[in-house]
Amino acid sequence: NAGVMQNPRHLVRRRGQEARLRCSPMKGHSHVYWYRQLPEEGLKFMVYLQKENIIDESGMPKERFSAEFPKEGPSILRIQQVVRGDSAAYFCASSPPGSPHYNEQFFGPGTRLTVL
Amino acid sequence: AQSVTQLGSHVSVSEGALVLLRCNYSSSVPPYLFWYVQYPNQGLQLLLKYTSAATLVKGINGFEAEFKKSETSFHLTKPSAHMSDAAEYFCAVSDLAYGNKLVFGAGTILRVKS
């Protein structure tokens, strides 16, 4: 059973460009989470999605950031007009159906975004 | 609000010595607690989790953690460190009051000396 897949693993963008990060959850998992890890910091929650629904986006910056998890295909985290402060590692995690509070979240390898 | 404090951003032990990584949490309701390990340039791997069953939780690679409600702690231990344990360790909390997200501590980098 393949794990959580993220691509690209490394992404370089110039200021003002758009960044698209993709996440394919584990097979059978219907919950997807995005976290951001800034240098020297722990992971910070950004958004929690189920298929076609955003459940909790309390950690998402109000501007330039959006996320989706369509009925078909991977979850996408989109960052418009990137700035240097967006440089970070972005991790996707998934968990199976059912009460997610105590379910393990399985993490992907992350996408390391560098903004020049 | 939930929060997690990991005491010591860096811990150094000798190979074969006891590993103790500290984690204290705050939560308004009974929490679920997790320890994850991250190797360089990789994602996080679950070591163990507490979900209100036994207070002493055993995980992978010889790690265990004890939930102490009175101390709001969930410290991670391993009796004998191995070189392969060198990594960054994160404690995280989840509870019903704040939805499904994990709140992470800042992490502790474990160094194992030969």
PDB file of C-alpha atoms in Angstrom:
ATOM      1  CA  ASN A   1       0.000   0.000   0.000  1.00  0.00           C
ATOM      2  CA  ALA A   2       1.640   3.191  -1.162  1.00  0.00           C
ATOM      3  CA  GLY A   3       2.032   5.923   1.399  1.00  0.00           C
ATOM      4  CA  VAL A   4       1.046   9.547   1.106  1.00  0.00           C
ATOM      5  CA  MET A   5       2.494  10.977  -2.074  1.00  0.00           C
ATOM      6  CA  GLN A   6       3.508  14.568  -2.517  1.00  0.00           C
ATOM      7  CA  ASN A   7       4.879  16.292  -5.563  1.00  0.00           C
ATOM      8  CA  PRO A   8       6.984  17.990  -6.384  1.00  0.00           C
ATOM      9  CA  ARG A   9       9.479  17.269  -3.615  1.00  0.00           C
ATOM     10  CA  HIS A  10      11.304  20.515  -4.281  1.00  0.00           C
ATOM     11  CA  LEU A  11       9.853  23.623  -5.861  1.00  0.00           C
ATOM     12  CA  VAL A  12      11.613  26.875  -6.656  1.00  0.00           C
ATOM     13  CA  ARG A  13       9.592  29.966  -7.479  1.00  0.00           C
ATOM     14  CA  ARG A  14      10.406  33.621  -7.959  1.00  0.00           C
ATOM     15  CA  ARG A  15       8.531  36.241  -6.011  1.00  0.00           C
ATOM     16  CA  GLY A  16       5.112  36.869  -7.520  1.00  0.00           C
ATOM     17  CA  GLN A  17       4.745  33.448  -9.139  1.00  0.00           C
ATOM     18  CA  GLU A  18       2.236  30.791  -8.202  1.00  0.00           C
ATOM     19  CA  ALA A  19       3.080  27.565  -6.385  1.00  0.00           C
ATOM     20  CA  ARG A  20       0.949  24.438  -6.674  1.00  0.00           C
ATOM     21  CA  LEU A  21       1.589  21.590  -4.275  1.00  0.00           C
ATOM     22  CA  ARG A  22      -0.051  18.224  -4.774  1.00  0.00           C
ATOM     23  CA  CYS A  23      -0.940  15.505  -2.303  1.00  0.00           C
ATOM     24  CA  SER A  24      -2.350  12.048  -2.950  1.00  0.00           C
ATOM     25  CA  PRO A  25      -3.581  10.460   0.290  1.00  0.00           C
ATOM     26  CA  MET A  26      -3.160   6.838   1.158  1.00  0.00           C
ATOM     27  CA  LYS A  27      -5.614   4.492  -0.462  1.00  0.00           C
ATOM     28  CA  GLY A  28      -8.882   4.454   1.433  1.00  0.00           C
ATOM     29  CA  HIS A  29      -8.148   7.664   3.328  1.00  0.00           C
ATOM     30  CA  SER A  30     -10.725  10.415   3.070  1.00  0.00           C
ATOM     31  CA  HIS A  31      -9.230  13.048   5.379  1.00  0.00           C
ATOM     32  CA  VAL A  32      -6.386  15.293   4.220  1.00  0.00           C
ATOM     33  CA  TYR A  33      -4.441  17.823   6.261  1.00  0.00           C
ATOM     34  CA  TRP A  34      -1.843  20.379   5.249  1.00  0.00           C
ATOM     35  CA  TYR A  35       0.887  21.595   7.612  1.00  0.00           C
ATOM     36  CA  ARG A  36       3.689  24.085   7.146  1.00  0.00           C
ATOM     37  CA  GLN A  37       7.120  23.797   8.743  1.00  0.00           C
ATOM     38  CA  LEU A  38       9.171  26.948   8.853  1.00  0.00           C
ATOM     39  CA  PRO A  39      12.913  26.682   9.526  1.00  0.00           C
ATOM     40  CA  GLU A  40      13.699  25.865  13.167  1.00  0.00           C
ATOM     41  CA  GLU A  41      10.000  25.494  13.996  1.00  0.00           C
ATOM     42  CA  GLY A  42       7.520  22.711  14.457  1.00  0.00           C
ATOM     43  CA  LEU A  43       4.688  21.973  12.093  1.00  0.00           C
ATOM     44  CA  LYS A  44       1.773  24.382  12.004  1.00  0.00           C
ATOM     45  CA  PHE A  45      -1.681  23.278  10.929  1.00  0.00           C
ATOM     46  CA  MET A  46      -3.067  24.998   7.863  1.00  0.00           C
ATOM     47  CA  VAL A  47      -6.200  23.243   6.625  1.00  0.00           C
ATOM     48  CA  TYR A  48      -8.241  20.051   6.944  1.00  0.00           C
ATOM     49  CA  LEU A  49     -10.270  18.768   4.017  1.00  0.00           C
ATOM     50  CA  GLN A  50     -12.506  15.905   3.082  1.00  0.00           C
ATOM     51  CA  LYS A  51     -13.563  15.143  -0.461  1.00  0.00           C
ATOM     52  CA  GLU A  52     -14.990  18.349  -1.967  1.00  0.00           C
ATOM     53  CA  ASN A  53     -15.214  20.028   1.439  1.00  0.00           C
ATOM     54  CA  ILE A  54     -13.022  22.278   3.522  1.00  0.00           C
ATOM     55  CA  ILE A  55     -13.682  21.306   7.114  1.00  0.00           C
ATOM     56  CA  ASP A  56     -11.271  23.556   8.996  1.00  0.00           C
ATOM     57  CA  GLU A  57      -9.124  26.291   7.472  1.00  0.00           C
ATOM     58  CA  SER A  58      -8.331  28.105  10.676  1.00  0.00           C
ATOM     59  CA  GLY A  59      -4.578  27.912  10.019  1.00  0.00           C
ATOM     60  CA  MET A  60      -4.628  29.224   6.484  1.00  0.00           C
ATOM     61  CA  PRO A  61      -3.396  32.748   5.809  1.00  0.00           C
ATOM     62  CA  LYS A  62      -6.348  34.888   4.735  1.00  0.00           C
ATOM     63  CA  GLU A  63      -4.833  35.925   1.431  1.00  0.00           C
ATOM     64  CA  ARG A  64      -3.007  34.144  -1.399  1.00  0.00           C
ATOM     65  CA  PHE A  65      -3.477  30.629   0.014  1.00  0.00           C
ATOM     66  CA  SER A  66      -6.178  28.168  -1.023  1.00  0.00           C
ATOM     67  CA  ALA A  67      -6.707  24.437  -0.852  1.00  0.00           C
ATOM     68  CA  GLU A  68      -8.979  21.926  -2.471  1.00  0.00           C
ATOM     69  CA  PHE A  69      -9.613  18.191  -2.436  1.00  0.00           C
ATOM     70  CA  PRO A  70     -11.735  17.378  -5.469  1.00  0.00           C
ATOM     71  CA  LYS A  71     -13.852  14.303  -5.947  1.00  0.00           C
ATOM     72  CA  GLU A  72     -11.240  12.920  -8.301  1.00  0.00           C
ATOM     73  CA  GLY A  73      -7.526  13.542  -8.112  1.00  0.00           C
ATOM     74  CA  PRO A  74      -5.106  14.823  -5.525  1.00  0.00           C
ATOM     75  CA  SER A  75      -5.491  17.568  -2.986  1.00  0.00           C
ATOM     76  CA  ILE A  76      -3.946  20.845  -4.104  1.00  0.00           C
ATOM     77  CA  LEU A  77      -2.460  23.603  -1.986  1.00  0.00           C
ATOM     78  CA  ARG A  78      -2.134  26.762  -4.053  1.00  0.00           C
ATOM     79  CA  ILE A  79      -0.088  29.789  -3.120  1.00  0.00           C
ATOM     80  CA  GLN A  80      -0.522  32.820  -5.323  1.00  0.00           C
ATOM     81  CA  GLN A  81       2.007  35.634  -5.673  1.00  0.00           C
ATOM     82  CA  VAL A  82       4.576  33.914  -3.481  1.00  0.00           C
ATOM     83  CA  VAL A  83       6.831  35.928  -1.201  1.00  0.00           C
ATOM     84  CA  ARG A  84      10.114  34.947   0.441  1.00  0.00           C
ATOM     85  CA  GLY A  85       8.322  34.299   3.726  1.00  0.00           C
ATOM     86  CA  ASP A  86       6.440  31.431   2.067  1.00  0.00           C
ATOM     87  CA  SER A  87       9.679  29.447   1.844  1.00  0.00           C
ATOM     88  CA  ALA A  88       9.073  26.386   3.994  1.00  0.00           C
ATOM     89  CA  ALA A  89       8.411  22.679   3.944  1.00  0.00           C
ATOM     90  CA  TYR A  90       4.757  21.857   3.318  1.00  0.00           C
ATOM     91  CA  PHE A  91       3.550  18.514   4.570  1.00  0.00           C
ATOM     92  CA  CYS A  92       0.388  16.690   3.696  1.00  0.00           C
ATOM     93  CA  ALA A  93      -1.105  14.045   5.952  1.00  0.00           C
ATOM     94  CA  SER A  94      -4.054  11.715   5.573  1.00  0.00           C
ATOM     95  CA  SER A  95      -6.163   9.601   7.880  1.00  0.00           C
ATOM     96  CA  PRO A  96      -8.850   6.976   7.343  1.00  0.00           C
ATOM     97  CA  PRO A  97     -12.608   7.495   7.672  1.00  0.00           C
ATOM     98  CA  GLY A  98     -14.116   7.462  11.110  1.00  0.00           C
ATOM     99  CA  SER A  99     -13.372   9.602  14.114  1.00  0.00           C
ATOM    100  CA  PRO A 100     -10.134  11.313  13.187  1.00  0.00           C
ATOM    101  CA  HIS A 101      -9.259  12.632  16.606  1.00  0.00           C
ATOM    102  CA  TYR A 102      -7.274   9.620  17.630  1.00  0.00           C
ATOM    103  CA  ASN A 103      -6.524   8.220  14.239  1.00  0.00           C
ATOM    104  CA  GLU A 104      -2.944   8.366  13.205  1.00  0.00           C
ATOM    105  CA  GLN A 105      -2.204  10.922  10.554  1.00  0.00           C
ATOM    106  CA  PHE A 106       0.147   9.510   7.936  1.00  0.00           C
ATOM    107  CA  PHE A 107       2.544  12.087   6.576  1.00  0.00           C
ATOM    108  CA  GLY A 108       3.985  12.488   3.128  1.00  0.00           C
ATOM    109  CA  PRO A 109       7.638  13.367   2.490  1.00  0.00           C
ATOM    110  CA  GLY A 110       6.836  17.042   2.072  1.00  0.00           C
ATOM    111  CA  THR A 111       7.375  19.680  -0.585  1.00  0.00           C
ATOM    112  CA  ARG A 112      10.192  22.104   0.075  1.00  0.00           C
ATOM    113  CA  LEU A 113       9.322  25.450  -1.418  1.00  0.00           C
ATOM    114  CA  THR A 114      12.049  28.001  -2.012  1.00  0.00           C
ATOM    115  CA  VAL A 115      11.095  31.504  -3.087  1.00  0.00           C
ATOM    116  CA  LEU A 116      13.879  33.478  -4.700  1.00  0.00           C
TER     117      LEU A 116
ATOM    118  CA  ALA B   1      -6.224  26.773  23.606  1.00  0.00           C
ATOM    119  CA  GLN B   2      -4.135  23.721  23.037  1.00  0.00           C
ATOM    120  CA  SER B   3      -0.380  23.970  23.265  1.00  0.00           C
ATOM    121  CA  VAL B   4       2.617  21.685  23.479  1.00  0.00           C
ATOM    122  CA  THR B   5       5.938  22.503  25.078  1.00  0.00           C
ATOM    123  CA  GLN B   6       9.008  20.424  24.425  1.00  0.00           C
ATOM    124  CA  LEU B   7      11.727  21.203  26.909  1.00  0.00           C
ATOM    125  CA  GLY B   8      15.124  21.236  25.245  1.00  0.00           C
ATOM    126  CA  SER B   9      15.507  21.929  21.545  1.00  0.00           C
ATOM    127  CA  HIS B  10      18.620  19.739  21.487  1.00  0.00           C
ATOM    128  CA  VAL B  11      19.391  16.639  23.545  1.00  0.00           C
ATOM    129  CA  SER B  12      22.663  14.743  23.339  1.00  0.00           C
ATOM    130  CA  VAL B  13      23.177  11.234  24.761  1.00  0.00           C
ATOM    131  CA  SER B  14      25.813   8.574  24.442  1.00  0.00           C
ATOM    132  CA  GLU B  15      25.073   5.369  22.612  1.00  0.00           C
ATOM    133  CA  GLY B  16      23.541   2.929  25.082  1.00  0.00           C
ATOM    134  CA  ALA B  17      22.380   5.658  27.468  1.00  0.00           C
ATOM    135  CA  LEU B  18      18.813   6.458  28.470  1.00  0.00           C
ATOM    136  CA  VAL B  19      16.872   8.742  26.161  1.00  0.00           C
ATOM    137  CA  LEU B  20      14.401  11.154  27.791  1.00  0.00           C
ATOM    138  CA  LEU B  21      12.560  13.719  25.689  1.00  0.00           C
ATOM    139  CA  ARG B  22      10.146  15.934  27.560  1.00  0.00           C
ATOM    140  CA  CYS B  23       6.686  17.018  26.479  1.00  0.00           C
ATOM    141  CA  ASN B  24       4.094  19.010  28.399  1.00  0.00           C
ATOM    142  CA  TYR B  25       0.698  19.874  26.994  1.00  0.00           C
ATOM    143  CA  SER B  26      -2.280  22.000  27.784  1.00  0.00           C
ATOM    144  CA  SER B  27      -5.756  20.943  26.831  1.00  0.00           C
ATOM    145  CA  SER B  28      -9.181  21.775  28.177  1.00  0.00           C
ATOM    146  CA  VAL B  29     -10.493  18.266  27.576  1.00  0.00           C
ATOM    147  CA  PRO B  30      -8.921  14.810  27.673  1.00  0.00           C
ATOM    148  CA  PRO B  31      -6.293  14.865  24.960  1.00  0.00           C
ATOM    149  CA  TYR B  32      -4.959  12.465  22.438  1.00  0.00           C
ATOM    150  CA  LEU B  33      -1.170  12.624  22.397  1.00  0.00           C
ATOM    151  CA  PHE B  34       1.341  11.577  19.780  1.00  0.00           C
ATOM    152  CA  TRP B  35       5.073  11.341  19.303  1.00  0.00           C
ATOM    153  CA  TYR B  36       6.440  11.566  15.779  1.00  0.00           C
ATOM    154  CA  VAL B  37      10.014  11.218  14.505  1.00  0.00           C
ATOM    155  CA  GLN B  38      11.433  13.058  11.515  1.00  0.00           C
ATOM    156  CA  TYR B  39      14.636  12.060   9.779  1.00  0.00           C
ATOM    157  CA  PRO B  40      16.400  14.665   7.627  1.00  0.00           C
ATOM    158  CA  ASN B  41      14.451  15.658   4.517  1.00  0.00           C
ATOM    159  CA  GLN B  42      11.724  13.139   5.243  1.00  0.00           C
ATOM    160  CA  GLY B  43       8.163  13.219   6.467  1.00  0.00           C
ATOM    161  CA  LEU B  44       7.006  12.383   9.969  1.00  0.00           C
ATOM    162  CA  GLN B  45       6.633   8.832  11.206  1.00  0.00           C
ATOM    163  CA  LEU B  46       4.441   7.936  14.157  1.00  0.00           C
ATOM    164  CA  LEU B  47       6.309   6.459  17.118  1.00  0.00           C
ATOM    165  CA  LEU B  48       3.364   6.023  19.466  1.00  0.00           C
ATOM    166  CA  LYS B  49       0.042   7.497  20.535  1.00  0.00           C
ATOM    167  CA  TYR B  50      -2.046   7.845  23.681  1.00  0.00           C
ATOM    168  CA  THR B  51      -5.819   7.581  23.235  1.00  0.00           C
ATOM    169  CA  SER B  52      -7.077   7.249  26.827  1.00  0.00           C
ATOM    170  CA  ALA B  53      -6.401   3.547  27.230  1.00  0.00           C
ATOM    171  CA  ALA B  54      -3.274   2.484  29.131  1.00  0.00           C
ATOM    172  CA  THR B  55      -1.225   5.399  30.465  1.00  0.00           C
ATOM    173  CA  LEU B  56       2.049   3.682  29.545  1.00  0.00           C
ATOM    174  CA  VAL B  57       2.244   3.455  25.797  1.00  0.00           C
ATOM    175  CA  LYS B  58       4.761   1.363  23.919  1.00  0.00           C
ATOM    176  CA  GLY B  59       5.781   2.319  20.423  1.00  0.00           C
ATOM    177  CA  ILE B  60       8.124   1.299  17.677  1.00  0.00           C
ATOM    178  CA  ASN B  61      11.916   1.046  17.909  1.00  0.00           C
ATOM    179  CA  GLY B  62      11.867   0.488  21.671  1.00  0.00           C
ATOM    180  CA  PHE B  63      10.326   3.843  22.572  1.00  0.00           C
ATOM    181  CA  GLU B  64       7.626   4.317  25.165  1.00  0.00           C
ATOM    182  CA  ALA B  65       5.833   7.229  26.789  1.00  0.00           C
ATOM    183  CA  GLU B  66       3.810   7.690  29.948  1.00  0.00           C
ATOM    184  CA  PHE B  67       0.742   9.900  30.175  1.00  0.00           C
ATOM    185  CA  LYS B  68       0.617  11.729  33.511  1.00  0.00           C
ATOM    186  CA  LYS B  69      -2.524  13.775  33.830  1.00  0.00           C
ATOM    187  CA  SER B  70      -1.497  15.398  37.121  1.00  0.00           C
ATOM    188  CA  GLU B  71       1.682  16.697  35.511  1.00  0.00           C
ATOM    189  CA  THR B  72       0.158  17.275  32.038  1.00  0.00           C
ATOM    190  CA  SER B  73       3.152  15.437  30.658  1.00  0.00           C
ATOM    191  CA  PHE B  74       3.824  12.820  28.020  1.00  0.00           C
ATOM    192  CA  HIS B  75       7.579  12.259  28.109  1.00  0.00           C
ATOM    193  CA  LEU B  76       9.246   9.926  25.616  1.00  0.00           C
ATOM    194  CA  THR B  77      11.848   7.433  26.794  1.00  0.00           C
ATOM    195  CA  LYS B  78      14.062   4.677  25.478  1.00  0.00           C
ATOM    196  CA  PRO B  79      16.294   2.631  27.787  1.00  0.00           C
ATOM    197  CA  SER B  80      19.282   2.416  25.450  1.00  0.00           C
ATOM    198  CA  ALA B  81      20.025   4.855  22.654  1.00  0.00           C
ATOM    199  CA  HIS B  82      21.186   3.656  19.270  1.00  0.00           C
ATOM    200  CA  MET B  83      22.979   5.683  16.625  1.00  0.00           C
ATOM    201  CA  SER B  84      19.971   5.260  14.338  1.00  0.00           C
ATOM    202  CA  ASP B  85      17.799   7.153  16.859  1.00  0.00           C
ATOM    203  CA  ALA B  86      19.448  10.432  15.889  1.00  0.00           C
ATOM    204  CA  ALA B  87      16.589  12.493  14.448  1.00  0.00           C
ATOM    205  CA  GLU B  88      14.109  15.209  15.373  1.00  0.00           C
ATOM    206  CA  TYR B  89      11.199  14.267  17.602  1.00  0.00           C
ATOM    207  CA  PHE B  90       7.871  16.038  17.786  1.00  0.00           C
ATOM    208  CA  CYS B  91       5.181  15.777  20.427  1.00  0.00           C
ATOM    209  CA  ALA B  92       1.645  16.609  19.289  1.00  0.00           C
ATOM    210  CA  VAL B  93      -1.817  16.911  20.814  1.00  0.00           C
ATOM    211  CA  SER B  94      -5.294  16.589  19.392  1.00  0.00           C
ATOM    212  CA  ASP B  95      -8.577  17.017  21.180  1.00  0.00           C
ATOM    213  CA  LEU B  96     -12.274  17.204  20.470  1.00  0.00           C
ATOM    214  CA  ALA B  97     -12.559  20.842  21.466  1.00  0.00           C
ATOM    215  CA  TYR B  98     -10.321  22.031  18.672  1.00  0.00           C
ATOM    216  CA  GLY B  99     -11.182  19.732  15.838  1.00  0.00           C
ATOM    217  CA  ASN B 100      -8.992  17.251  14.154  1.00  0.00           C
ATOM    218  CA  LYS B 101      -5.786  19.136  13.695  1.00  0.00           C
ATOM    219  CA  LEU B 102      -2.578  18.185  15.434  1.00  0.00           C
ATOM    220  CA  VAL B 103      -0.846  20.880  17.450  1.00  0.00           C
ATOM    221  CA  PHE B 104       2.891  20.250  17.478  1.00  0.00           C
ATOM    222  CA  GLY B 105       5.666  21.206  19.812  1.00  0.00           C
ATOM    223  CA  ALA B 106       8.742  22.918  18.406  1.00  0.00           C
ATOM    224  CA  GLY B 107      10.657  19.662  18.269  1.00  0.00           C
ATOM    225  CA  THR B 108      13.719  18.183  19.965  1.00  0.00           C
ATOM    226  CA  ILE B 109      16.785  17.192  17.980  1.00  0.00           C
ATOM    227  CA  LEU B 110      18.345  14.067  19.456  1.00  0.00           C
ATOM    228  CA  ARG B 111      22.056  13.533  18.931  1.00  0.00           C
ATOM    229  CA  VAL B 112      23.610  10.168  19.785  1.00  0.00           C
ATOM    230  CA  LYS B 113      27.337  10.114  20.466  1.00  0.00           C
ATOM    231  CA  SER B 114      29.422   7.016  19.869  1.00  0.00           C
TER     232      SER B 114
END
